[in-house]
Short mmCIF file of C-alpha atoms in Angstrom, two decimals:
data_model
loop_
_atom_site.label_atom_id
_atom_site.label_comp_id
_atom_site.label_asym_id
_atom_site.label_seq_id
_atom_site.Cartn_x
_atom_site.Cartn_y
_atom_site.Cartn_z
CA MET A 1 112.61 52.73 -42.18
CA THR A 2 112.43 48.91 -42.29
CA VAL A 3 110.18 46.49 -44.16
CA THR A 4 110.04 42.76 -43.46
CA ALA A 5 107.69 40.23 -45.02
CA ALA A 6 107.43 36.79 -46.59
CA ASP A 7 109.33 37.23 -49.87
CA ARG A 8 107.22 37.84 -52.98
CA VAL A 9 107.12 39.97 -56.14
CA GLY A 10 106.29 43.67 -55.87
CA ILE A 11 107.10 44.61 -52.27
CA ILE A 12 109.65 47.28 -53.20
CA ALA A 13 107.34 48.67 -55.88
CA SER A 14 104.43 48.94 -53.46
CA VAL A 15 106.41 50.64 -50.69
CA CYS A 16 108.32 52.98 -52.99
CA SER A 17 105.25 54.08 -54.93
CA LEU A 18 103.53 54.95 -51.65
CA LEU A 19 106.58 56.97 -50.55
CA SER A 20 106.70 58.65 -53.93
CA SER A 21 103.00 59.56 -53.80
CA MET A 22 103.69 61.34 -50.50
CA SER A 23 106.85 63.04 -51.86
CA VAL A 24 109.12 61.26 -49.40
CA ASN A 25 112.65 61.18 -50.80
CA ILE A 26 114.64 57.93 -50.60
CA LEU A 27 118.32 58.60 -49.81
CA ASP A 28 119.56 55.04 -49.48
CA ILE A 29 118.08 51.59 -49.85
CA ASN A 30 119.31 48.12 -48.86
CA GLN A 31 117.52 44.88 -49.51
CA THR A 32 118.26 41.25 -48.82
CA VAL A 33 116.49 38.00 -48.00
CA MET A 34 117.48 36.91 -44.45
CA GLU A 35 116.47 33.35 -43.50
CA GLY A 36 113.72 33.41 -46.13
CA ILE A 37 112.39 36.75 -44.96
CA PHE A 38 112.37 39.74 -47.26
CA THR A 39 114.23 42.48 -45.38
CA MET A 40 114.63 46.03 -46.59
CA THR A 41 116.00 49.12 -44.91
CA LEU A 42 115.55 52.58 -46.35
CA LEU A 43 116.98 55.92 -45.36
CA VAL A 44 114.33 58.48 -46.23
CA ASP A 45 113.97 62.25 -45.95
CA THR A 46 110.47 63.26 -44.90
CA SER A 47 111.20 67.00 -45.05
CA THR A 48 110.46 66.96 -48.80
CA SER A 49 106.88 65.85 -48.07
CA SER A 50 103.92 68.09 -47.35
CA PHE A 51 102.54 65.36 -45.08
CA SER A 52 103.47 65.21 -41.39
CA PHE A 53 105.60 62.41 -39.96
CA ASP A 54 102.49 61.06 -38.28
CA GLU A 55 100.53 60.96 -41.55
CA ILE A 56 103.38 59.24 -43.38
CA ARG A 57 103.72 56.74 -40.54
CA SER A 58 99.99 55.97 -40.54
CA ALA A 59 99.89 55.53 -44.32
CA LEU A 60 102.82 53.10 -44.19
CA ILE A 61 101.31 51.11 -41.34
CA GLN A 62 97.99 50.93 -43.20
CA ARG A 63 99.75 49.73 -46.36
CA GLY A 64 101.62 47.20 -44.23
CA GLU A 65 98.40 45.85 -42.77
CA SER A 66 96.67 45.50 -46.12
CA GLU A 67 99.64 43.77 -47.78
CA GLN A 68 101.01 41.76 -44.84
CA LEU A 69 104.20 43.80 -44.60
CA ASN A 70 105.82 44.63 -41.28
CA ILE A 71 106.80 48.29 -41.67
CA HIS A 72 108.55 50.54 -39.16
CA ILE A 73 109.53 54.13 -39.67
CA GLN A 74 111.65 55.84 -37.06
CA ARG A 75 114.37 58.45 -36.75
CA ALA A 76 117.77 57.10 -37.80
CA ASP A 77 119.30 58.51 -34.56
CA ILE A 78 118.16 55.47 -32.61
CA PHE A 79 120.30 53.11 -34.73
CA ASN A 80 123.30 55.42 -34.64
CA ALA A 81 122.99 55.66 -30.86
CA MET A 82 122.81 51.92 -30.37
CA HIS A 83 125.39 50.75 -32.88
CA ARG A 84 127.95 53.54 -33.24
CA VAL A 85 130.28 54.65 -30.45
CA MET B 1 124.26 54.01 -43.90
CA LEU B 2 124.16 51.52 -41.07
CA ASN B 3 124.56 47.83 -41.46
CA ILE B 4 121.23 46.13 -42.28
CA SER B 5 121.71 43.50 -39.57
CA ASP B 6 122.34 46.18 -36.91
CA ILE B 7 119.12 47.90 -37.91
CA MET B 8 117.16 44.67 -37.85
CA GLN B 9 118.68 43.79 -34.48
CA THR B 10 117.24 46.97 -32.98
CA VAL B 11 113.86 46.44 -34.65
CA ASN B 12 113.73 42.87 -33.32
CA MET B 13 114.71 43.99 -29.83
CA ILE B 14 111.72 46.34 -29.81
CA ASP B 15 109.28 44.01 -31.58
CA HIS B 16 110.12 40.70 -29.95
CA GLN B 17 112.31 41.24 -26.88
CA HIS B 18 110.36 43.95 -25.05
CA LEU B 19 113.05 46.60 -25.43
CA ASP B 20 111.57 49.81 -24.13
CA ILE B 21 112.17 52.90 -22.09
CA ARG B 22 110.58 51.96 -18.81
CA THR B 23 110.02 55.47 -17.55
CA ILE B 24 110.59 59.14 -18.12
CA THR B 25 110.26 60.70 -14.71
CA LEU B 26 110.00 64.45 -14.20
CA GLY B 27 111.34 65.55 -10.84
CA ILE B 28 109.79 68.75 -9.48
CA SER B 29 110.87 70.68 -6.40
CA LEU B 30 107.93 71.71 -4.23
CA HIS B 31 109.87 73.67 -1.59
CA ASP B 32 108.29 76.93 -2.72
CA CYS B 33 104.78 75.54 -2.07
CA ALA B 34 105.12 75.64 1.72
CA ASP B 35 102.30 77.43 3.54
CA SER B 36 100.95 77.44 7.09
CA ASP B 37 97.47 76.79 5.67
CA ILE B 38 97.47 73.19 4.40
CA LYS B 39 94.71 73.86 1.86
CA LYS B 40 96.72 76.69 0.32
CA CYS B 41 99.80 74.47 0.35
CA ALA B 42 97.86 71.71 -1.47
CA GLU B 43 96.56 74.21 -3.99
CA LYS B 44 100.05 75.55 -4.71
CA ILE B 45 101.34 71.99 -5.13
CA TYR B 46 98.53 71.10 -7.56
CA THR B 47 99.07 74.24 -9.62
CA LYS B 48 102.85 73.88 -9.78
CA ILE B 49 102.80 70.21 -10.81
CA CYS B 50 100.13 70.80 -13.47
CA LYS B 51 102.12 73.69 -14.93
CA LYS B 52 105.53 72.02 -14.91
CA ALA B 53 104.30 68.65 -16.18
CA GLU B 54 101.68 69.83 -18.67
CA ASN B 55 103.66 68.65 -21.72
CA LEU B 56 105.32 65.60 -20.17
CA VAL B 57 102.94 62.94 -21.47
CA SER B 58 102.41 64.48 -24.92
CA THR B 59 106.17 64.92 -25.40
CA GLY B 60 106.76 61.33 -24.27
CA CYS B 61 104.21 60.06 -26.80
CA GLU B 62 105.75 62.21 -29.54
CA ILE B 63 109.23 60.77 -28.91
CA GLU B 64 107.76 57.29 -28.76
CA LYS B 65 106.25 57.68 -32.25
CA GLU B 66 109.18 59.40 -33.92
CA TYR B 67 111.86 57.06 -32.62
CA GLY B 68 109.68 53.96 -32.70
CA ILE B 69 110.63 53.04 -29.14
CA PRO B 70 107.89 52.39 -26.58
CA ILE B 71 108.04 54.61 -23.49
CA ILE B 72 105.96 52.63 -21.04
CA ASN B 73 105.57 55.10 -18.19
CA LYS B 74 105.58 58.84 -17.77
CA ARG B 75 105.83 59.77 -14.11
CA ILE B 76 106.44 62.57 -11.67
CA SER B 77 108.55 62.67 -8.53
CA VAL B 78 108.37 65.50 -6.02
CA THR B 79 110.20 66.83 -2.95
CA PRO B 80 109.52 64.60 0.08
CA ILE B 81 106.18 65.93 1.27
CA ALA B 82 107.25 65.88 4.94
CA GLN B 83 109.65 68.73 4.07
CA VAL B 84 107.08 70.75 2.12
CA ALA B 85 104.28 70.29 4.65
CA ALA B 86 106.42 71.03 7.73
CA ALA B 87 105.09 74.59 7.87
CA CYS B 88 101.43 73.49 7.85
CA GLU B 89 99.43 73.88 11.06
CA ASN B 90 97.03 71.06 10.17
CA ASN B 91 98.68 67.65 10.52
CA ASP B 92 96.39 65.66 8.21
CA TYR B 93 98.79 65.41 5.28
CA SER B 94 96.39 63.22 3.31
CA ILE B 95 94.97 66.54 2.03
CA ILE B 96 98.27 67.00 0.20
CA GLY B 97 98.15 63.37 -0.91
CA HIS B 98 94.86 64.12 -2.67
CA ALA B 99 96.38 67.19 -4.35
CA LEU B 100 99.21 65.01 -5.68
CA ASP B 101 96.74 62.41 -6.92
CA ASN B 102 94.59 65.01 -8.69
CA ALA B 103 97.63 66.66 -10.26
CA ALA B 104 98.91 63.28 -11.51
CA LYS B 105 95.51 62.50 -13.04
CA ASN B 106 95.34 65.92 -14.64
CA CYS B 107 98.79 65.48 -16.23
CA GLY B 108 97.98 61.95 -17.41
CA VAL B 109 100.94 60.28 -15.67
CA ASN B 110 100.52 56.83 -14.18
CA PHE B 111 102.25 57.39 -10.81
CA ILE B 112 103.50 60.27 -8.70
CA GLY B 113 106.15 59.60 -6.07
CA GLY B 114 107.29 61.65 -3.11
CA PHE B 115 104.74 61.20 -0.34
CA SER B 116 107.92 60.58 1.57
CA ALA B 117 109.97 61.22 4.68
CA LEU B 118 113.67 60.80 5.36
CA VAL B 119 114.01 59.69 8.97
CA HIS B 120 117.26 57.73 9.06
CA LYS B 121 118.53 59.67 12.06
CA GLY B 122 115.27 60.72 13.68
CA PHE B 123 111.79 62.13 13.15
CA THR B 124 110.75 65.74 12.82
CA ASN B 125 107.14 66.44 13.78
CA ALA B 126 106.34 66.70 10.08
CA ASP B 127 107.95 63.31 9.40
CA LEU B 128 105.69 61.72 12.01
CA ASN B 129 102.62 63.47 10.59
CA LEU B 130 103.49 62.21 7.14
CA ILE B 131 104.15 58.64 8.18
CA ASN B 132 100.90 58.54 10.16
CA ALA B 133 99.04 59.81 7.08
CA ILE B 134 100.43 57.08 4.79
CA PRO B 135 97.73 54.39 5.33
CA LYS B 136 94.86 56.84 4.79
CA THR B 137 96.52 58.51 1.81
CA LEU B 138 97.39 55.29 0.02
CA SER B 139 93.88 53.93 0.57
CA GLU B 140 92.12 57.07 -0.68
CA THR B 141 94.36 57.88 -3.68
CA GLU B 142 95.20 55.88 -6.78
CA LEU B 143 98.45 57.21 -8.18
CA VAL B 144 100.36 58.41 -5.13
CA CYS B 145 103.46 56.45 -4.12
CA SER B 146 105.10 56.73 -0.75
CA SER B 147 108.54 55.98 0.62
CA VAL B 148 110.32 56.30 3.94
CA ASN B 149 114.08 56.17 4.38
CA VAL B 150 114.87 54.55 7.73
CA ALA B 151 118.63 54.01 7.48
CA THR B 152 121.83 55.21 5.85
CA THR B 153 125.41 54.03 6.00
CA LYS B 154 126.32 57.43 7.48
CA ALA B 155 123.60 57.53 10.16
CA GLY B 156 122.92 53.90 10.99
CA ILE B 157 119.44 52.41 11.34
CA ASN B 158 116.60 54.28 13.04
CA MET B 159 115.00 51.32 14.80
CA ASP B 160 112.08 53.45 16.06
CA ALA B 161 111.24 54.14 12.42
CA VAL B 162 111.70 50.45 11.55
CA ALA B 163 109.23 49.52 14.31
CA LEU B 164 106.77 52.19 13.20
CA MET B 165 106.89 51.17 9.53
CA GLY B 166 105.90 47.59 10.38
CA LYS B 167 102.69 49.00 11.89
CA ILE B 168 102.12 51.43 9.02
CA ILE B 169 102.44 48.62 6.47
CA LYS B 170 99.88 46.56 8.41
CA GLN B 171 97.46 49.49 8.62
CA THR B 172 97.88 50.25 4.92
CA ALA B 173 97.11 46.62 4.05
CA GLU B 174 94.02 46.65 6.26
CA LEU B 175 92.67 49.89 4.77
CA THR B 176 93.11 48.48 1.26
CA ALA B 177 91.96 44.95 2.19
CA LYS B 178 89.31 45.00 -0.56
CA ASN B 179 92.11 45.01 -3.14
CA ASP B 180 94.41 42.49 -1.46
CA GLY B 181 96.36 45.23 0.33
CA ILE B 182 97.38 47.06 -2.85
CA GLY B 183 98.26 50.16 -0.82
CA CYS B 184 101.43 48.37 0.31
CA ALA B 185 102.51 47.96 -3.33
CA LYS B 186 102.85 51.75 -3.38
CA LEU B 187 104.92 51.97 -0.18
CA VAL B 188 108.68 51.43 0.01
CA VAL B 189 110.87 51.40 3.12
CA PHE B 190 114.43 52.30 2.16
CA ALA B 191 117.95 52.19 3.44
CA ASN B 192 120.31 54.56 1.59
CA ALA B 193 117.50 55.91 -0.61
CA VAL B 194 118.77 57.72 -3.72
CA GLU B 195 117.61 61.22 -4.62
CA ASP B 196 117.25 60.75 -8.37
CA ASN B 197 115.56 57.38 -8.73
CA PRO B 198 113.06 57.48 -11.63
CA PHE B 199 111.40 54.16 -10.73
CA MET B 200 108.29 53.75 -8.63
CA ALA B 201 107.21 53.29 -5.95
CA GLY B 202 110.39 54.72 -4.45
CA ALA B 203 110.92 57.86 -6.55
CA PHE B 204 111.22 61.26 -4.88
CA HIS B 205 112.92 64.51 -5.83
CA GLY B 206 115.83 64.78 -3.41
CA GLU B 207 117.41 67.66 -1.53
CA GLY B 208 120.31 68.21 -3.90
CA GLU B 209 118.18 68.20 -7.04
CA PRO B 210 117.45 71.25 -9.21
CA GLU B 211 114.07 72.97 -9.65
CA CYS B 212 113.02 70.41 -12.29
CA VAL B 213 114.87 67.48 -13.83
CA ILE B 214 114.32 64.66 -16.31
CA ASN B 215 115.49 61.21 -15.22
CA VAL B 216 115.10 58.20 -17.47
CA GLY B 217 114.88 54.54 -16.51
CA VAL B 218 115.79 52.04 -19.21
CA SER B 219 114.92 48.39 -19.21
CA GLY B 220 115.54 45.31 -21.29
CA PRO B 221 115.64 41.96 -19.46
CA GLY B 222 114.23 40.37 -22.63
CA VAL B 223 117.13 41.66 -24.72
CA VAL B 224 119.74 40.37 -22.25
CA TYR B 225 117.94 37.02 -22.10
CA LYS B 226 118.01 36.67 -25.89
CA ALA B 227 121.68 37.68 -26.05
CA LEU B 228 122.57 35.01 -23.47
CA GLN B 229 120.65 32.36 -25.41
CA ASP B 230 123.17 32.92 -28.18
CA VAL B 231 126.16 32.10 -25.90
CA ARG B 232 124.86 28.94 -24.22
CA GLU B 233 127.52 26.72 -22.64
CA LYS B 234 130.19 29.42 -23.06
CA SER B 235 132.31 30.51 -20.07
CA PHE B 236 131.33 33.29 -17.66
CA ASP B 237 133.90 35.58 -19.26
CA ILE B 238 131.76 35.49 -22.39
CA VAL B 239 128.53 35.77 -20.42
CA ALA B 240 129.79 38.94 -18.69
CA GLU B 241 131.02 40.42 -21.96
CA THR B 242 127.68 39.69 -23.66
CA VAL B 243 125.68 41.34 -20.87
CA LYS B 244 127.99 44.38 -20.98
CA ARG B 245 127.61 44.82 -24.72
CA THR B 246 123.85 44.50 -24.49
CA ALA B 247 123.60 46.90 -21.56
CA PHE B 248 125.71 49.40 -23.51
CA ARG B 249 123.25 49.40 -26.40
CA ILE B 250 120.20 49.64 -24.19
CA THR B 251 121.69 52.53 -22.25
CA ARG B 252 122.72 54.43 -25.38
CA MET B 253 119.11 54.35 -26.44
CA GLY B 254 118.04 55.54 -22.98
CA GLN B 255 120.51 58.40 -23.13
CA MET B 256 119.25 59.41 -26.57
CA VAL B 257 115.64 59.48 -25.37
CA ALA B 258 116.67 61.37 -22.23
CA ASN B 259 118.40 64.03 -24.35
CA ALA B 260 115.40 64.32 -26.68
CA ALA B 261 112.96 64.64 -23.77
CA SER B 262 115.15 67.15 -21.96
CA GLU B 263 115.54 69.31 -25.09
CA ARG B 264 111.87 69.25 -26.08
CA LEU B 265 110.62 69.97 -22.57
CA GLY B 266 113.32 72.56 -21.86
CA ILE B 267 114.14 70.79 -18.61
CA PRO B 268 117.68 69.71 -17.68
CA PHE B 269 118.67 66.06 -17.96
CA GLY B 270 119.54 64.40 -14.67
CA VAL B 271 120.50 60.75 -14.96
CA VAL B 272 119.88 57.54 -16.81
CA ASP B 273 119.05 54.72 -14.41
CA LEU B 274 120.60 51.55 -15.79
CA SER B 275 118.19 49.12 -14.25
CA LEU B 276 116.99 45.84 -15.68
CA ALA B 277 113.34 46.15 -14.69
CA PRO B 278 111.16 43.14 -15.42
CA THR B 279 107.45 43.12 -16.24
CA PRO B 280 104.96 40.29 -15.82
CA ALA B 281 105.07 39.72 -19.62
CA GLN B 282 106.57 36.47 -20.94
CA GLY B 283 110.16 37.06 -22.04
CA ASP B 284 110.73 40.16 -19.91
CA SER B 285 112.01 38.45 -16.78
CA VAL B 286 115.21 38.83 -14.76
CA ALA B 287 114.69 35.35 -13.25
CA ARG B 288 114.82 33.80 -16.73
CA ILE B 289 118.19 35.50 -17.38
CA LEU B 290 119.59 33.85 -14.24
CA GLU B 291 118.16 30.50 -15.33
CA GLU B 292 119.67 30.98 -18.80
CA MET B 293 123.09 31.05 -17.11
CA GLY B 294 122.51 27.43 -16.18
CA LEU B 295 120.22 27.28 -13.16
CA GLU B 296 117.26 24.92 -13.28
CA THR B 297 115.08 27.42 -11.42
CA CYS B 298 115.74 30.88 -10.02
CA GLY B 299 116.43 30.40 -6.31
CA ALA B 300 118.65 27.33 -6.80
CA HIS B 301 122.13 27.51 -5.24
CA GLY B 302 124.20 29.64 -7.60
CA THR B 303 121.45 32.23 -8.06
CA THR B 304 123.22 34.83 -5.92
CA ALA B 305 126.43 34.46 -7.93
CA ALA B 306 124.53 34.67 -11.21
CA LEU B 307 122.74 37.82 -10.06
CA ALA B 308 126.01 39.38 -8.87
CA LEU B 309 127.53 38.88 -12.31
CA LEU B 310 124.44 40.24 -14.05
CA ASN B 311 124.20 43.32 -11.84
CA ASP B 312 127.86 44.18 -12.21
CA ALA B 313 127.99 43.62 -15.97
CA VAL B 314 124.88 45.78 -16.51
CA LYS B 315 126.60 48.65 -14.69
CA LYS B 316 129.90 48.22 -16.51
CA GLY B 317 128.21 48.13 -19.90
CA GLY B 318 125.88 50.99 -19.16
CA VAL B 319 128.21 53.43 -17.51
CA MET B 320 130.14 54.30 -20.67
CA ALA B 321 126.95 54.73 -22.66
CA SER B 322 125.55 57.53 -20.54
CA GLY B 323 126.76 60.98 -19.56
CA HIS B 324 125.32 60.67 -16.07
CA VAL B 325 124.32 57.44 -14.44
CA GLY B 326 122.29 57.43 -11.27
CA GLY B 327 119.17 56.19 -9.57
CA LEU B 328 119.25 52.57 -8.52
CA SER B 329 121.11 51.18 -11.56
CA GLY B 330 121.27 47.40 -11.41
CA ALA B 331 118.92 44.44 -11.67
CA PHE B 332 115.51 44.54 -10.00
CA ILE B 333 114.02 41.39 -8.50
CA PRO B 334 110.38 42.21 -7.77
CA VAL B 335 108.52 38.95 -7.34
CA SER B 336 105.03 39.89 -8.52
CA GLU B 337 106.33 41.84 -11.52
CA ASP B 338 108.50 39.03 -12.90
CA GLU B 339 106.95 35.98 -14.54
CA GLY B 340 110.04 33.83 -13.84
CA MET B 341 110.19 34.82 -10.16
CA ILE B 342 106.51 33.96 -9.73
CA ALA B 343 107.07 30.55 -11.33
CA ALA B 344 110.10 29.92 -9.07
CA VAL B 345 108.09 30.77 -5.95
CA GLU B 346 105.20 28.57 -7.09
CA LYS B 347 107.63 25.69 -7.63
CA GLY B 348 108.78 26.12 -4.02
CA VAL B 349 112.37 26.86 -5.03
CA LEU B 350 112.52 30.59 -4.34
CA ASN B 351 111.82 31.74 -0.78
CA ILE B 352 112.21 34.96 1.20
CA GLU B 353 115.53 33.86 2.72
CA LYS B 354 117.05 33.34 -0.75
CA LEU B 355 115.62 36.63 -1.97
CA GLU B 356 117.24 38.33 1.02
CA ALA B 357 120.60 36.85 0.04
CA MET B 358 120.07 38.04 -3.54
CA THR B 359 119.46 41.59 -2.34
CA CYS B 360 123.07 41.69 -1.10
CA VAL B 361 124.28 41.77 -4.70
CA CYS B 362 121.60 43.57 -6.69
CA SER B 363 120.27 47.07 -6.84
CA VAL B 364 117.28 47.00 -4.55
CA GLY B 365 115.71 44.70 -2.01
CA LEU B 366 112.75 42.58 -1.08
CA ASP B 367 110.38 43.89 -3.67
CA MET B 368 106.69 43.18 -4.29
CA ILE B 369 106.53 40.21 -1.97
CA ALA B 370 103.14 39.09 -0.68
CA VAL B 371 103.08 37.42 2.74
CA PRO B 372 100.20 36.03 4.81
CA GLY B 373 97.82 38.70 6.14
CA ASP B 374 98.31 37.58 9.74
CA THR B 375 102.06 38.32 9.66
CA SER B 376 102.66 40.56 12.68
CA ALA B 377 103.89 44.16 12.45
CA GLU B 378 106.97 43.12 14.47
CA ILE B 379 107.93 40.45 11.96
CA LEU B 380 107.50 42.97 9.10
CA SER B 381 109.73 45.38 11.04
CA ALA B 382 112.32 42.66 11.58
CA ILE B 383 112.35 41.93 7.84
CA ILE B 384 112.90 45.66 7.24
CA ALA B 385 115.71 45.72 9.84
CA ASP B 386 117.54 42.84 8.11
CA GLU B 387 117.28 44.52 4.72
CA ALA B 388 118.37 47.88 6.15
CA ALA B 389 121.40 46.19 7.73
CA ILE B 390 122.40 44.73 4.35
CA GLY B 391 122.14 48.19 2.79
CA VAL B 392 123.96 50.02 5.58
CA ILE B 393 126.86 47.59 5.86
CA ASN B 394 127.35 47.25 2.10
CA SER B 395 126.88 50.99 1.38
CA LYS B 396 124.12 50.30 -1.09
CA THR B 397 120.42 50.97 -1.46
CA THR B 398 118.08 48.34 -0.13
CA ALA B 399 114.33 48.49 0.14
CA VAL B 400 111.35 46.55 1.37
CA ARG B 401 108.04 46.60 -0.47
CA ILE B 402 106.06 43.87 1.20
CA ILE B 403 102.32 43.19 1.16
CA PRO B 404 100.76 41.39 4.13
CA ALA B 405 97.72 40.42 2.03
CA PRO B 406 94.62 40.53 4.25
CA HIS B 407 92.82 37.18 4.73
CA LYS B 408 95.35 35.42 2.51
CA ASN B 409 97.58 32.52 3.48
CA PHE B 410 100.67 30.77 2.18
CA GLY B 411 99.84 29.28 -1.23
CA ASP B 412 97.15 31.84 -2.14
CA THR B 413 97.68 34.41 -4.89
CA VAL B 414 97.04 38.13 -4.88
CA GLU B 415 96.23 40.03 -8.06
CA PHE B 416 97.24 43.66 -8.43
CA GLY B 417 96.92 43.96 -12.19
CA GLY B 418 98.97 45.89 -14.74
CA LEU B 419 102.67 46.38 -14.14
CA LEU B 420 102.27 45.41 -10.46
CA GLY B 421 101.34 41.88 -11.54
CA ALA B 422 100.22 39.00 -9.35
CA ALA B 423 102.07 37.54 -6.39
CA PRO B 424 101.97 34.13 -4.77
CA VAL B 425 101.72 34.53 -0.98
CA MET B 426 105.09 33.44 0.44
CA LYS B 427 105.90 31.65 3.65
CA VAL B 428 107.29 33.76 6.50
CA ASN B 429 109.44 32.49 9.35
CA GLN B 430 107.05 32.89 12.30
CA ALA B 431 109.64 32.88 15.11
CA LYS B 432 109.06 36.04 17.14
CA SER B 433 111.28 39.11 16.90
CA SER B 434 109.03 41.35 19.01
CA ASP B 435 111.48 41.92 21.90
CA PHE B 436 114.14 42.84 19.36
CA ILE B 437 111.90 45.38 17.64
CA ARG B 438 110.57 46.81 20.94
CA ARG B 439 114.04 47.99 22.02
CA GLY B 440 113.96 51.03 19.72
CA GLY B 441 116.78 53.56 19.45
CA ARG B 442 119.38 53.54 16.71
CA ILE B 443 121.76 50.90 15.45
CA PRO B 444 124.97 52.93 15.06
CA ALA B 445 126.58 53.61 11.71
CA PRO B 446 129.26 51.09 10.75
CA ILE B 447 132.94 51.91 11.17
CA HIS B 448 133.48 52.23 7.43
CA SER B 449 131.10 55.19 7.34
CA LEU B 450 133.87 57.24 8.97
CA LYS B 451 135.71 58.04 5.78
CA ASN B 452 136.58 61.69 6.37
#
């Protein structure tokens, strides 16, 4: 899952509290500011949640829209396929 | 965990560079639908397609959401209808065309290909029935795509078929005159047609294919364009290497989606088609990639060399990334579907003669080209003959998808909408080829076809 936005206080808190409220477990987290843009990648496990992938995805997108965050959640396989031989 | 910049690179490719899966195409054999009663045959075809493809669109959408990668088209290809309908007593094959159209609508796909005949060596009665039904079928249906293979390197060029297809294209344009001859945008004349092409309008489910198969077409001109922007003024060695690396990544993603689709649908995976397929969207153009290599406008001298490099590097990069590569695999140069090509034509730099030269080194042929409505059937046939010769001699696929836009002249524009785009009407050399086309017969296969 990736989050990009104009850097400000509280982005991690907002995203992580939403994930926590849906019982999505965070396995790994990486955050940096690239060219002035807040950039965060998270490896999450949705199997711990009682919500479906679709519901989690919609909730994240909704949060993104209300707080001007660009959020994507997708299976990690796509990155492994494209960047690992 | 993966490197953060690798992850962001993929996200940016999807968000800003139009990276997508262009099509998941389900190939379905219809051989078992043959019947002497054409209505029964059409019914069997409708039922079989609806059953086999019932989960295609929903599965495609599911993969799209989970992996976060857009899958633009979900499509169906079927056995060339001339082979399925050969047993029918009634020779109005448009009845089957309607069954295909209804089945495609029922399954929610956006095109169905295979209203086709393979006549490179000669016509069967069924082939002739099918070809004669093309204008009516394409004018009465929405989603049916048709193709006719008129030449192969092994068989030579069937010049009777070339002559006939000029007339069929004209008739199709006239019957769809209300929509600028859109019927012709769904009709491809091939040389060396491939059996597992997932792209429309030329997809059909070939003779050697299994009962059902999943073929995937990747895309990504925008991603290649962006990658080349980062190596401006560097040598061609670096340009080729950059295209290869990019094509590798794009194809790996295509292969992953193909595997997921095949597993979820319980249908074997066929091939990944490594084509760079443009869309009319800004930043998704093959012409702009060629210009990025240093050409002022696509069509300038040097364009053929640039396209040759691009086509070859895409294949080299892609081939290692996929278990099975097939289809057309290369760069597409459809005029109406490529914003940069349209601009080059409007500037007067890109013409049909240059496009013909470009087809010698890329994966298809004269594609989505609008010409004046009064262009004669013989000239259209002669254009097809030239393209077929390029394909036959170079042992590659070539195709002609040309639209003689009714009541339109050089300088006008035709609008097809959606992925088919808009095409400026191009100038055609009006010198007559009618005596040449009237000869008929076959142009023999070239000497290098005798490889055994």
